[in-house]
PDB file of C-alpha atoms and ligand atoms in Angstrom:
ATOM      1  CA  UNK A   1       0.148   0.211   0.118  1.00 56.00           C
ATOM      2  CA  UNK A   2       1.444   3.236  -0.804  1.00 57.00           C
ATOM      3  CA  UNK A   3       2.075   5.096   2.637  1.00 60.00           C
ATOM      4  CA  UNK A   4       1.232   8.643   1.933  1.00 72.00           C
ATOM      5  CA  UNK A   5      -1.981   8.267  -0.119  1.00 83.00           C
ATOM      6  CA  UNK A   6      -5.438   8.126   1.823  1.00 92.00           C
ATOM      7  CA  UNK A   7      -6.349   4.337   2.312  1.00 96.00           C
ATOM      8  CA  UNK A   8      -9.301   3.050   0.469  1.00 98.00           C
ATOM      9  CA  UNK A   9     -11.023   0.893   3.181  1.00 98.00           C
ATOM     10  CA  UNK A  10     -14.239  -1.344   2.749  1.00 98.00           C
ATOM     11  CA  UNK A  11     -15.747  -2.539   5.771  1.00 98.00           C
ATOM     12  CA  UNK A  12     -18.148  -5.439   5.968  1.00 98.00           C
ATOM     13  CA  UNK A  13     -20.215  -5.480   9.218  1.00 98.00           C
ATOM     14  CA  UNK A  14     -19.180  -1.772   9.516  1.00 98.00           C
ATOM     15  CA  UNK A  15     -21.953  -1.101  12.368  1.00 98.00           C
ATOM     16  CA  UNK A  16     -20.085  -3.659  14.940  1.00 98.00           C
ATOM     17  CA  UNK A  17     -18.509  -1.970  17.717  1.00 98.00           C
ATOM     18  CA  UNK A  18     -15.118  -3.023  16.891  1.00 98.00           C
ATOM     19  CA  UNK A  19     -15.308  -2.143  13.406  1.00 98.00           C
ATOM     20  CA  UNK A  20     -16.402   1.085  14.236  1.00 98.00           C
ATOM     21  CA  UNK A  21     -13.526   1.976  16.492  1.00 98.00           C
ATOM     22  CA  UNK A  22     -11.087   0.655  13.510  1.00 98.00           C
ATOM     23  CA  UNK A  23     -12.912   2.865  11.058  1.00 98.00           C
ATOM     24  CA  UNK A  24     -12.486   5.800  13.479  1.00 98.00           C
ATOM     25  CA  UNK A  25      -8.550   5.124  13.318  1.00 98.00           C
ATOM     26  CA  UNK A  26      -8.862   5.224   9.587  1.00 98.00           C
ATOM     27  CA  UNK A  27     -11.073   8.348   9.373  1.00 98.00           C
ATOM     28  CA  UNK A  28      -8.653  10.231  11.648  1.00 98.00           C
ATOM     29  CA  UNK A  29      -5.824   9.205   9.088  1.00 97.00           C
ATOM     30  CA  UNK A  30      -8.318  10.919   6.247  1.00 97.00           C
ATOM     31  CA  UNK A  31      -9.009   7.560   4.881  1.00 98.00           C
ATOM     32  CA  UNK A  32     -11.806   6.924   2.207  1.00 98.00           C
ATOM     33  CA  UNK A  33     -14.256   4.511   3.574  1.00 98.00           C
ATOM     34  CA  UNK A  34     -17.080   2.227   2.119  1.00 98.00           C
ATOM     35  CA  UNK A  35     -19.155   0.763   4.844  1.00 98.00           C
ATOM     36  CA  UNK A  36     -21.544  -2.133   4.524  1.00 98.00           C
ATOM     37  CA  UNK A  37     -23.946  -3.336   7.181  1.00 98.00           C
ATOM     38  CA  UNK A  38     -27.647  -4.619   7.122  1.00 98.00           C
ATOM     39  CA  UNK A  39     -29.202  -1.730   9.175  1.00 97.00           C
ATOM     40  CA  UNK A  40     -29.059   1.405   6.697  1.00 98.00           C
ATOM     41  CA  UNK A  41     -29.952   3.774   9.684  1.00 98.00           C
ATOM     42  CA  UNK A  42     -27.343   2.500  11.673  1.00 98.00           C
ATOM     43  CA  UNK A  43     -24.807   2.763   8.744  1.00 98.00           C
ATOM     44  CA  UNK A  44     -25.810   6.353   8.254  1.00 98.00           C
ATOM     45  CA  UNK A  45     -24.899   7.058  11.761  1.00 98.00           C
ATOM     46  CA  UNK A  46     -21.692   5.522  11.747  1.00 98.00           C
ATOM     47  CA  UNK A  47     -20.746   7.314   8.486  1.00 98.00           C
ATOM     48  CA  UNK A  48     -21.789  10.735  10.028  1.00 98.00           C
ATOM     49  CA  UNK A  49     -19.599  10.218  12.841  1.00 98.00           C
ATOM     50  CA  UNK A  50     -16.541   9.157  10.669  1.00 98.00           C
ATOM     51  CA  UNK A  51     -16.926  12.417   8.461  1.00 98.00           C
ATOM     52  CA  UNK A  52     -16.835  14.525  11.364  1.00 98.00           C
ATOM     53  CA  UNK A  53     -13.543  12.508  12.593  1.00 98.00           C
ATOM     54  CA  UNK A  54     -11.977  13.441   9.343  1.00 98.00           C
ATOM     55  CA  UNK A  55     -12.824  10.728   6.765  1.00 98.00           C
ATOM     56  CA  UNK A  56     -12.016  12.161   3.298  1.00 98.00           C
ATOM     57  CA  UNK A  57     -15.019  10.271   2.030  1.00 98.00           C
ATOM     58  CA  UNK A  58     -17.659   7.981   3.593  1.00 98.00           C
ATOM     59  CA  UNK A  59     -20.062   5.924   1.328  1.00 98.00           C
ATOM     60  CA  UNK A  60     -22.458   3.190   2.419  1.00 98.00           C
ATOM     61  CA  UNK A  61     -24.196  -0.110   0.993  1.00 98.00           C
ATOM     62  CA  UNK A  62     -26.680  -2.254   2.548  1.00 98.00           C
ATOM     63  CA  UNK A  63     -25.586  -5.922   2.638  1.00 98.00           C
ATOM     64  CA  UNK A  64     -26.975  -8.782   4.782  1.00 98.00           C
ATOM     65  CA  UNK A  65     -23.933 -10.986   4.577  1.00 98.00           C
ATOM     66  CA  UNK A  66     -26.428 -13.949   4.747  1.00 98.00           C
ATOM     67  CA  UNK A  67     -27.921 -13.052   1.342  1.00 98.00           C
ATOM     68  CA  UNK A  68     -24.832 -14.472  -0.500  1.00 98.00           C
ATOM     69  CA  UNK A  69     -25.906 -13.420  -4.123  1.00 97.00           C
ATOM     70  CA  UNK A  70     -25.879  -9.769  -3.243  1.00 98.00           C
ATOM     71  CA  UNK A  71     -22.190  -9.914  -1.737  1.00 98.00           C
ATOM     72  CA  UNK A  72     -20.536  -9.638  -5.509  1.00 98.00           C
ATOM     73  CA  UNK A  73     -22.689  -6.625  -6.165  1.00 98.00           C
ATOM     74  CA  UNK A  74     -21.858  -4.595  -2.975  1.00 98.00           C
ATOM     75  CA  UNK A  75     -18.254  -5.524  -3.457  1.00 98.00           C
ATOM     76  CA  UNK A  76     -18.277  -4.423  -6.957  1.00 98.00           C
ATOM     77  CA  UNK A  77     -19.934  -1.108  -5.911  1.00 98.00           C
ATOM     78  CA  UNK A  78     -17.263  -0.328  -3.251  1.00 98.00           C
ATOM     79  CA  UNK A  79     -14.497  -1.083  -5.613  1.00 98.00           C
ATOM     80  CA  UNK A  80     -16.008   1.269  -8.368  1.00 98.00           C
ATOM     81  CA  UNK A  81     -16.935   3.976  -5.738  1.00 98.00           C
ATOM     82  CA  UNK A  82     -13.445   4.265  -4.263  1.00 98.00           C
ATOM     83  CA  UNK A  83     -11.629   3.520  -7.457  1.00 97.00           C
ATOM     84  CA  UNK A  84     -10.170   0.437  -5.829  1.00 97.00           C
ATOM     85  CA  UNK A  85      -9.353  -1.145  -2.451  1.00 98.00           C
ATOM     86  CA  UNK A  86      -6.511  -1.056  -0.315  1.00 98.00           C
ATOM     87  CA  UNK A  87      -7.970  -2.728   2.675  1.00 98.00           C
ATOM     88  CA  UNK A  88     -11.061  -4.958   3.259  1.00 98.00           C
ATOM     89  CA  UNK A  89     -12.018  -5.755   6.842  1.00 98.00           C
ATOM     90  CA  UNK A  90     -14.658  -8.409   7.629  1.00 99.00           C
ATOM     91  CA  UNK A  91     -16.118  -7.790  10.947  1.00 98.00           C
ATOM     92  CA  UNK A  92     -19.860  -8.976  10.965  1.00 98.00           C
ATOM     93  CA  UNK A  93     -20.577 -11.740  13.317  1.00 98.00           C
ATOM     94  CA  UNK A  94     -23.393 -13.373  15.593  1.00 98.00           C
ATOM     95  CA  UNK A  95     -22.707 -15.049  19.027  1.00 97.00           C
ATOM     96  CA  UNK A  96     -25.464 -17.850  19.047  1.00 97.00           C
ATOM     97  CA  UNK A  97     -26.830 -19.378  22.025  1.00 96.00           C
ATOM     98  CA  UNK A  98     -24.979 -22.627  22.625  1.00 97.00           C
ATOM     99  CA  UNK A  99     -27.762 -24.512  24.181  1.00 97.00           C
ATOM    100  CA  UNK A 100     -30.496 -23.459  21.609  1.00 97.00           C
ATOM    101  CA  UNK A 101     -27.781 -24.719  18.845  1.00 97.00           C
ATOM    102  CA  UNK A 102     -27.709 -28.110  20.811  1.00 97.00           C
ATOM    103  CA  UNK A 103     -31.644 -28.568  20.718  1.00 98.00           C
ATOM    104  CA  UNK A 104     -32.435 -26.963  17.064  1.00 97.00           C
ATOM    105  CA  UNK A 105     -30.674 -27.843  14.105  1.00 98.00           C
ATOM    106  CA  UNK A 106     -31.861 -24.534  12.393  1.00 98.00           C
ATOM    107  CA  UNK A 107     -30.133 -22.394  14.958  1.00 98.00           C
ATOM    108  CA  UNK A 108     -26.781 -24.138  14.178  1.00 98.00           C
ATOM    109  CA  UNK A 109     -27.328 -23.673  10.569  1.00 98.00           C
ATOM    110  CA  UNK A 110     -27.810 -20.353  10.672  1.00 98.00           C
ATOM    111  CA  UNK A 111     -24.863 -19.504  13.084  1.00 98.00           C
ATOM    112  CA  UNK A 112     -22.703 -21.561  10.857  1.00 98.00           C
ATOM    113  CA  UNK A 113     -23.960 -19.883   7.651  1.00 98.00           C
ATOM    114  CA  UNK A 114     -23.561 -16.073   9.032  1.00 98.00           C
ATOM    115  CA  UNK A 115     -20.184 -16.600  10.778  1.00 98.00           C
ATOM    116  CA  UNK A 116     -18.388 -19.433   8.364  1.00 98.00           C
ATOM    117  CA  UNK A 117     -20.194 -19.752   4.937  1.00 98.00           C
ATOM    118  CA  UNK A 118     -20.975 -16.105   4.239  1.00 98.00           C
ATOM    119  CA  UNK A 119     -17.455 -15.151   5.406  1.00 98.00           C
ATOM    120  CA  UNK A 120     -16.049 -17.765   3.114  1.00 98.00           C
ATOM    121  CA  UNK A 121     -17.925 -16.475   0.130  1.00 98.00           C
ATOM    122  CA  UNK A 122     -16.767 -12.807   0.666  1.00 98.00           C
ATOM    123  CA  UNK A 123     -13.195 -14.002   1.131  1.00 98.00           C
ATOM    124  CA  UNK A 124     -13.525 -15.939  -2.359  1.00 98.00           C
ATOM    125  CA  UNK A 125     -15.022 -12.792  -3.916  1.00 98.00           C
ATOM    126  CA  UNK A 126     -12.311 -10.245  -2.269  1.00 98.00           C
ATOM    127  CA  UNK A 127      -9.382 -12.841  -2.833  1.00 98.00           C
ATOM    128  CA  UNK A 128      -9.695 -12.728  -6.492  1.00 98.00           C
ATOM    129  CA  UNK A 129      -9.859  -8.938  -6.620  1.00 98.00           C
ATOM    130  CA  UNK A 130      -6.508  -8.475  -4.409  1.00 98.00           C
ATOM    131  CA  UNK A 131      -4.860 -11.141  -6.074  1.00 98.00           C
ATOM    132  CA  UNK A 132      -5.345  -9.546  -9.690  1.00 98.00           C
ATOM    133  CA  UNK A 133      -4.394  -6.198  -8.108  1.00 96.00           C
ATOM    134  CA  UNK A 134      -1.036  -7.756  -6.566  1.00 97.00           C
ATOM    135  CA  UNK A 135      -1.286  -5.590  -3.378  1.00 97.00           C
ATOM    136  CA  UNK A 136      -3.287  -4.794  -0.391  1.00 98.00           C
ATOM    137  CA  UNK A 137      -4.862  -6.359   2.845  1.00 98.00           C
ATOM    138  CA  UNK A 138      -7.726  -8.662   3.779  1.00 98.00           C
ATOM    139  CA  UNK A 139      -8.333  -8.617   7.328  1.00 98.00           C
ATOM    140  CA  UNK A 140     -10.922 -10.939   9.067  1.00 98.00           C
ATOM    141  CA  UNK A 141     -11.962 -10.799  12.684  1.00 98.00           C
ATOM    142  CA  UNK A 142     -12.227 -14.483  14.031  1.00 98.00           C
ATOM    143  CA  UNK A 143     -11.909 -15.108  17.714  1.00 98.00           C
ATOM    144  CA  UNK A 144      -9.840 -16.972  20.375  1.00 98.00           C
ATOM    145  CA  UNK A 145     -12.978 -19.293  20.655  1.00 98.00           C
ATOM    146  CA  UNK A 146     -11.838 -20.760  17.445  1.00 98.00           C
ATOM    147  CA  UNK A 147      -8.446 -22.143  18.890  1.00 98.00           C
ATOM    148  CA  UNK A 148     -10.099 -25.126  20.945  1.00 98.00           C
ATOM    149  CA  UNK A 149     -13.736 -26.221  21.130  1.00 97.00           C
ATOM    150  CA  UNK A 150     -15.333 -25.637  24.399  1.00 96.00           C
ATOM    151  CA  UNK A 151     -18.735 -27.045  25.571  1.00 96.00           C
ATOM    152  CA  UNK A 152     -20.009 -23.456  26.271  1.00 95.00           C
ATOM    153  CA  UNK A 153     -19.609 -22.066  22.796  1.00 96.00           C
ATOM    154  CA  UNK A 154     -18.298 -24.679  20.376  1.00 97.00           C
ATOM    155  CA  UNK A 155     -20.690 -23.977  17.032  1.00 98.00           C
ATOM    156  CA  UNK A 156     -19.485 -20.259  17.437  1.00 98.00           C
ATOM    157  CA  UNK A 157     -16.145 -21.805  17.754  1.00 98.00           C
ATOM    158  CA  UNK A 158     -16.100 -24.129  14.970  1.00 98.00           C
ATOM    159  CA  UNK A 159     -17.258 -21.328  12.690  1.00 98.00           C
ATOM    160  CA  UNK A 160     -14.509 -19.063  13.564  1.00 98.00           C
ATOM    161  CA  UNK A 161     -11.867 -21.927  13.714  1.00 98.00           C
ATOM    162  CA  UNK A 162     -12.958 -22.912  10.133  1.00 98.00           C
ATOM    163  CA  UNK A 163     -12.629 -19.261   8.882  1.00 98.00           C
ATOM    164  CA  UNK A 164      -9.150 -19.293  10.539  1.00 98.00           C
ATOM    165  CA  UNK A 165      -8.208 -22.431   8.738  1.00 98.00           C
ATOM    166  CA  UNK A 166      -9.365 -20.973   5.178  1.00 98.00           C
ATOM    167  CA  UNK A 167      -7.531 -17.807   5.974  1.00 98.00           C
ATOM    168  CA  UNK A 168      -4.294 -19.944   6.650  1.00 98.00           C
ATOM    169  CA  UNK A 169      -4.521 -21.343   3.027  1.00 98.00           C
ATOM    170  CA  UNK A 170      -5.696 -18.131   1.689  1.00 98.00           C
ATOM    171  CA  UNK A 171      -2.601 -16.356   3.092  1.00 98.00           C
ATOM    172  CA  UNK A 172      -0.522 -18.900   1.682  1.00 98.00           C
ATOM    173  CA  UNK A 173      -1.946 -18.656  -1.811  1.00 98.00           C
ATOM    174  CA  UNK A 174      -1.831 -14.558  -1.949  1.00 98.00           C
ATOM    175  CA  UNK A 175       1.767 -14.405  -0.508  1.00 98.00           C
ATOM    176  CA  UNK A 176       3.127 -14.681  -3.975  1.00 97.00           C
ATOM    177  CA  UNK A 177       0.738 -11.595  -5.083  1.00 98.00           C
ATOM    178  CA  UNK A 178       2.024  -9.551  -1.975  1.00 98.00           C
ATOM    179  CA  UNK A 179      -1.472  -9.416  -0.558  1.00 98.00           C
ATOM    180  CA  UNK A 180      -1.805  -9.539   3.334  1.00 98.00           C
ATOM    181  CA  UNK A 181      -4.171 -11.726   4.877  1.00 98.00           C
ATOM    182  CA  UNK A 182      -4.774 -10.810   8.522  1.00 98.00           C
ATOM    183  CA  UNK A 183      -6.302 -13.205  10.979  1.00 98.00           C
ATOM    184  CA  UNK A 184      -7.622 -11.141  14.137  1.00 98.00           C
ATOM    185  CA  UNK A 185      -8.303 -13.059  17.285  1.00 98.00           C
ATOM    186  CA  UNK A 186      -9.906 -10.915  20.041  1.00 98.00           C
ATOM    187  CA  UNK A 187     -10.598 -12.499  23.346  1.00 98.00           C
ATOM    188  CA  UNK A 188     -13.624 -10.814  25.297  1.00 97.00           C
ATOM    189  CA  UNK A 189     -14.551  -7.606  24.192  1.00 98.00           C
ATOM    190  CA  UNK A 190     -17.371  -5.510  25.936  1.00 97.00           C
ATOM    191  CA  UNK A 191     -19.741  -4.922  22.841  1.00 98.00           C
ATOM    192  CA  UNK A 192     -23.282  -5.420  22.117  1.00 97.00           C
ATOM    193  CA  UNK A 193     -22.442  -9.014  21.156  1.00 97.00           C
ATOM    194  CA  UNK A 194     -21.417  -9.772  24.666  1.00 96.00           C
ATOM    195  CA  UNK A 195     -24.157  -7.670  26.581  1.00 95.00           C
ATOM    196  CA  UNK A 196     -25.533 -10.883  28.060  1.00 92.00           C
ATOM    197  CA  UNK A 197     -22.244 -12.160  29.238  1.00 92.00           C
ATOM    198  CA  UNK A 198     -20.891 -11.538  32.699  1.00 93.00           C
ATOM    199  CA  UNK A 199     -18.019  -9.350  32.775  1.00 95.00           C
ATOM    200  CA  UNK A 200     -14.611 -10.209  34.097  1.00 95.00           C
ATOM    201  CA  UNK A 201     -11.103  -8.408  34.002  1.00 95.00           C
ATOM    202  CA  UNK A 202     -10.259 -10.093  30.758  1.00 96.00           C
ATOM    203  CA  UNK A 203     -12.632  -7.926  29.080  1.00 97.00           C
ATOM    204  CA  UNK A 204     -11.089  -5.130  26.673  1.00 98.00           C
ATOM    205  CA  UNK A 205     -12.899  -2.074  25.195  1.00 98.00           C
ATOM    206  CA  UNK A 206     -13.821  -2.096  21.576  1.00 98.00           C
ATOM    207  CA  UNK A 207     -11.712   1.082  21.269  1.00 98.00           C
ATOM    208  CA  UNK A 208      -8.516  -1.015  22.359  1.00 98.00           C
ATOM    209  CA  UNK A 209      -9.428  -3.940  20.019  1.00 98.00           C
ATOM    210  CA  UNK A 210     -10.348  -1.603  16.964  1.00 98.00           C
ATOM    211  CA  UNK A 211      -7.253   0.581  17.485  1.00 98.00           C
ATOM    212  CA  UNK A 212      -5.081  -2.646  17.555  1.00 98.00           C
ATOM    213  CA  UNK A 213      -6.621  -4.015  14.346  1.00 98.00           C
ATOM    214  CA  UNK A 214      -5.840  -0.626  12.530  1.00 98.00           C
ATOM    215  CA  UNK A 215      -2.363  -1.190  13.526  1.00 98.00           C
ATOM    216  CA  UNK A 216      -1.938  -4.535  12.625  1.00 98.00           C
ATOM    217  CA  UNK A 217      -3.283  -3.773   9.319  1.00 98.00           C
ATOM    218  CA  UNK A 218      -0.777  -1.177   8.966  1.00 97.00           C
ATOM    219  CA  UNK A 219       2.043  -3.314   9.820  1.00 98.00           C
ATOM    220  CA  UNK A 220       0.943  -6.211   7.312  1.00 98.00           C
ATOM    221  CA  UNK A 221       0.872  -8.521  10.218  1.00 98.00           C
ATOM    222  CA  UNK A 222      -0.324 -12.165   9.531  1.00 98.00           C
ATOM    223  CA  UNK A 223      -2.024 -13.218  12.831  1.00 98.00           C
ATOM    224  CA  UNK A 224      -2.987 -11.080  15.978  1.00 98.00           C
ATOM    225  CA  UNK A 225      -4.269 -11.714  19.201  1.00 98.00           C
ATOM    226  CA  UNK A 226      -5.979  -8.668  20.981  1.00 98.00           C
ATOM    227  CA  UNK A 227      -5.125  -7.751  23.611  1.00 98.00           C
ATOM    228  CA  UNK A 228      -1.630  -9.658  23.571  1.00 98.00           C
ATOM    229  CA  UNK A 229      -1.966 -12.033  26.321  1.00 97.00           C
ATOM    230  CA  UNK A 230      -4.551 -14.070  24.515  1.00 98.00           C
ATOM    231  CA  UNK A 231      -1.558 -15.546  22.669  1.00 98.00           C
ATOM    232  CA  UNK A 232       0.067 -17.383  25.704  1.00 98.00           C
ATOM    233  CA  UNK A 233      -3.078 -17.875  27.403  1.00 97.00           C
ATOM    234  CA  UNK A 234      -4.543 -19.691  24.326  1.00 97.00           C
ATOM    235  CA  UNK A 235      -1.468 -21.569  23.836  1.00 97.00           C
ATOM    236  CA  UNK A 236      -1.941 -23.221  27.312  1.00 97.00           C
ATOM    237  CA  UNK A 237      -5.397 -23.821  26.506  1.00 96.00           C
ATOM    238  CA  UNK A 238      -4.491 -25.818  23.350  1.00 96.00           C
ATOM    239  CA  UNK A 239      -1.647 -27.952  24.642  1.00 97.00           C
ATOM    240  CA  UNK A 240      -3.721 -29.270  27.497  1.00 97.00           C
ATOM    241  CA  UNK A 241      -4.255 -32.858  26.869  1.00 97.00           C
ATOM    242  CA  UNK A 242      -7.589 -34.066  25.761  1.00 96.00           C
ATOM    243  CA  UNK A 243      -8.268 -36.626  28.595  1.00 96.00           C
ATOM    244  CA  UNK A 244      -7.795 -33.579  31.060  1.00 96.00           C
ATOM    245  CA  UNK A 245      -9.522 -30.962  28.692  1.00 96.00           C
ATOM    246  CA  UNK A 246     -12.761 -33.055  28.351  1.00 96.00           C
ATOM    247  CA  UNK A 247     -13.380 -33.076  32.143  1.00 96.00           C
ATOM    248  CA  UNK A 248     -13.266 -29.325  32.473  1.00 94.00           C
ATOM    249  CA  UNK A 249     -16.212 -27.206  32.458  1.00 89.00           C
ATOM    250  CA  UNK A 250     -15.236 -24.494  30.059  1.00 90.00           C
TER     251      UNK A 250
HETATM  252  N1  NAP B   1     -17.229  -9.028  21.501  1.00 56.07           N
HETATM  253  C1  NAP B   1     -16.481 -10.133  21.649  1.00 56.07           C
HETATM  254  O1  NAP B   1     -16.240 -10.581  22.878  1.00 56.07           O
HETATM  255  C2  NAP B   1     -15.853 -10.829  20.481  1.00 56.07           C
HETATM  256  C3  NAP B   1     -14.558 -11.701  20.638  1.00 56.07           C
HETATM  257  C4  NAP B   1     -13.936 -12.315  19.575  1.00 56.07           C
HETATM  258  C5  NAP B   1     -14.304 -12.092  18.329  1.00 56.07           C
HETATM  259  N2  NAP B   1     -15.570 -11.082  18.117  1.00 56.07           N
HETATM  260  C6  NAP B   1     -15.951 -11.011  16.541  1.00 56.07           C
HETATM  261  O2  NAP B   1     -15.788  -9.422  16.329  1.00 56.07           O
HETATM  262  C7  NAP B   1     -16.809  -9.182  15.470  1.00 56.07           C
HETATM  263  C8  NAP B   1     -17.326  -8.050  15.560  1.00 56.07           C
HETATM  264  O3  NAP B   1     -18.071  -8.167  16.816  1.00 56.07           O
HETATM  265  P1  NAP B   1     -18.682  -6.930  18.005  1.00 56.07           P
HETATM  266  O4  NAP B   1     -18.043  -7.492  19.393  1.00 56.07           O
HETATM  267  O5  NAP B   1     -18.127  -5.781  17.596  1.00 56.07           O
HETATM  268  O6  NAP B   1     -20.096  -7.239  18.044  1.00 56.07           O
HETATM  269  P2  NAP B   1     -21.476  -6.271  17.605  1.00 56.07           P
HETATM  270  O7  NAP B   1     -21.149  -4.943  17.940  1.00 56.07           O
HETATM  271  O8  NAP B   1     -22.393  -6.873  18.069  1.00 56.07           O
HETATM  272  O9  NAP B   1     -21.230  -6.427  16.029  1.00 56.07           O
HETATM  273  C9  NAP B   1     -21.701  -7.493  15.224  1.00 56.07           C
HETATM  274  C10 NAP B   1     -22.102  -6.927  13.996  1.00 56.07           C
HETATM  275  O10 NAP B   1     -22.184  -8.100  13.024  1.00 56.07           O
HETATM  276  C11 NAP B   1     -23.429  -7.469  12.183  1.00 56.07           C
HETATM  277  N3  NAP B   1     -24.052  -8.663  11.608  1.00 56.07           N
HETATM  278  C12 NAP B   1     -24.525  -9.612  12.309  1.00 56.07           C
HETATM  279  N4  NAP B   1     -25.218 -10.637  11.380  1.00 56.07           N
HETATM  280  C13 NAP B   1     -25.158  -9.955  10.163  1.00 56.07           C
HETATM  281  C14 NAP B   1     -25.606 -10.131   8.807  1.00 56.07           C
HETATM  282  N5  NAP B   1     -26.343 -11.216   8.662  1.00 56.07           N
HETATM  283  N6  NAP B   1     -25.285  -9.192   7.991  1.00 56.07           N
HETATM  284  C15 NAP B   1     -24.464  -8.125   8.115  1.00 56.07           C
HETATM  285  N7  NAP B   1     -24.072  -7.750   9.253  1.00 56.07           N
HETATM  286  C16 NAP B   1     -24.278  -8.601  10.337  1.00 56.07           C
HETATM  287  C17 NAP B   1     -24.147  -6.806  13.245  1.00 56.07           C
HETATM  288  O11 NAP B   1     -24.977  -5.802  12.297  1.00 56.07           O
HETATM  289  P3  NAP B   1     -26.269  -5.138  13.243  1.00 56.07           P
HETATM  290  O12 NAP B   1     -25.785  -4.042  13.861  1.00 56.07           O
HETATM  291  O13 NAP B   1     -27.011  -4.934  12.116  1.00 56.07           O
HETATM  292  O14 NAP B   1     -26.652  -6.148  14.161  1.00 56.07           O
HETATM  293  C18 NAP B   1     -23.018  -5.920  13.870  1.00 56.07           C
HETATM  294  O15 NAP B   1     -22.646  -4.759  13.282  1.00 56.07           O
HETATM  295  C19 NAP B   1     -17.633 -10.379  15.183  1.00 56.07           C
HETATM  296  O16 NAP B   1     -16.893 -11.229  14.179  1.00 56.07           O
HETATM  297  C20 NAP B   1     -17.531 -11.131  16.372  1.00 56.07           C
HETATM  298  O17 NAP B   1     -17.648 -12.467  16.314  1.00 56.07           O
HETATM  299  C21 NAP B   1     -16.232 -10.462  19.161  1.00 56.07           C
END
């Protein structure tokens, strides 16, 4: 990415609390932004905030990512509106109720559709664009939940872990085209998604996480845990032997 030109940034799921903070960091640097989300009114309010904070341009496009046939149209609209893209951040996500997923197949299918399938299809479209351009960054918010399946959220964890595996392969493919593929793994973040979750000292603010994402993209990182301490923590969780791990109530 040329260092001194305003970034052209596409954010999918831009009404997310975390993504809004990343967008603010870009806006303060005078970026040109294209935001997508499923709620037009929320998008307009995020866009207005970013204009006040210094964004050179902010455009919006309504996209419910679950409606896969519309993904190409909205991405193409972002590319033509901004005359190209330097960064694409995929931020949408839902946190399904694990017990509901265990009882109803439809809940599981919906959670996998939004968190896994819709992300993979977006990545497939974006990868071909960035590969042809020979530069840029594709960044995706996954989760530490994808590092190891736990009884409390393994449907969500399976979706995020699946996306992570896909990103590994994509990073390997796009390296030759000088395209960065960034896997972002936040731990607990205090956002609307976790409104019903009891808070603990490991929770981070969306501002801290969003700003760290901005830094990671600009530094062309491959994989980041946010905050940093989740990396050693998850290393320990991953190496616990299965005969022990299956006895824990996690
Ligand atoms: N909060 C955490 O503890 C945490 C931890 C690790 C990873 N993450 C990940 O971080 C990302 C951002 O989440 P957040 O914490 O910022 O929560 P959030 O504020 O609730 O944001 C979730 C976003 O996903 C959007 N979304 C959901 N389904 C969608 C669909 N079908 N089409 C388009 N957009 C859709 C929501 O849109 P609406 O505004 O229209 O609802 C919202 O903008 C997610 O990928 C999440 O899995 C969060």
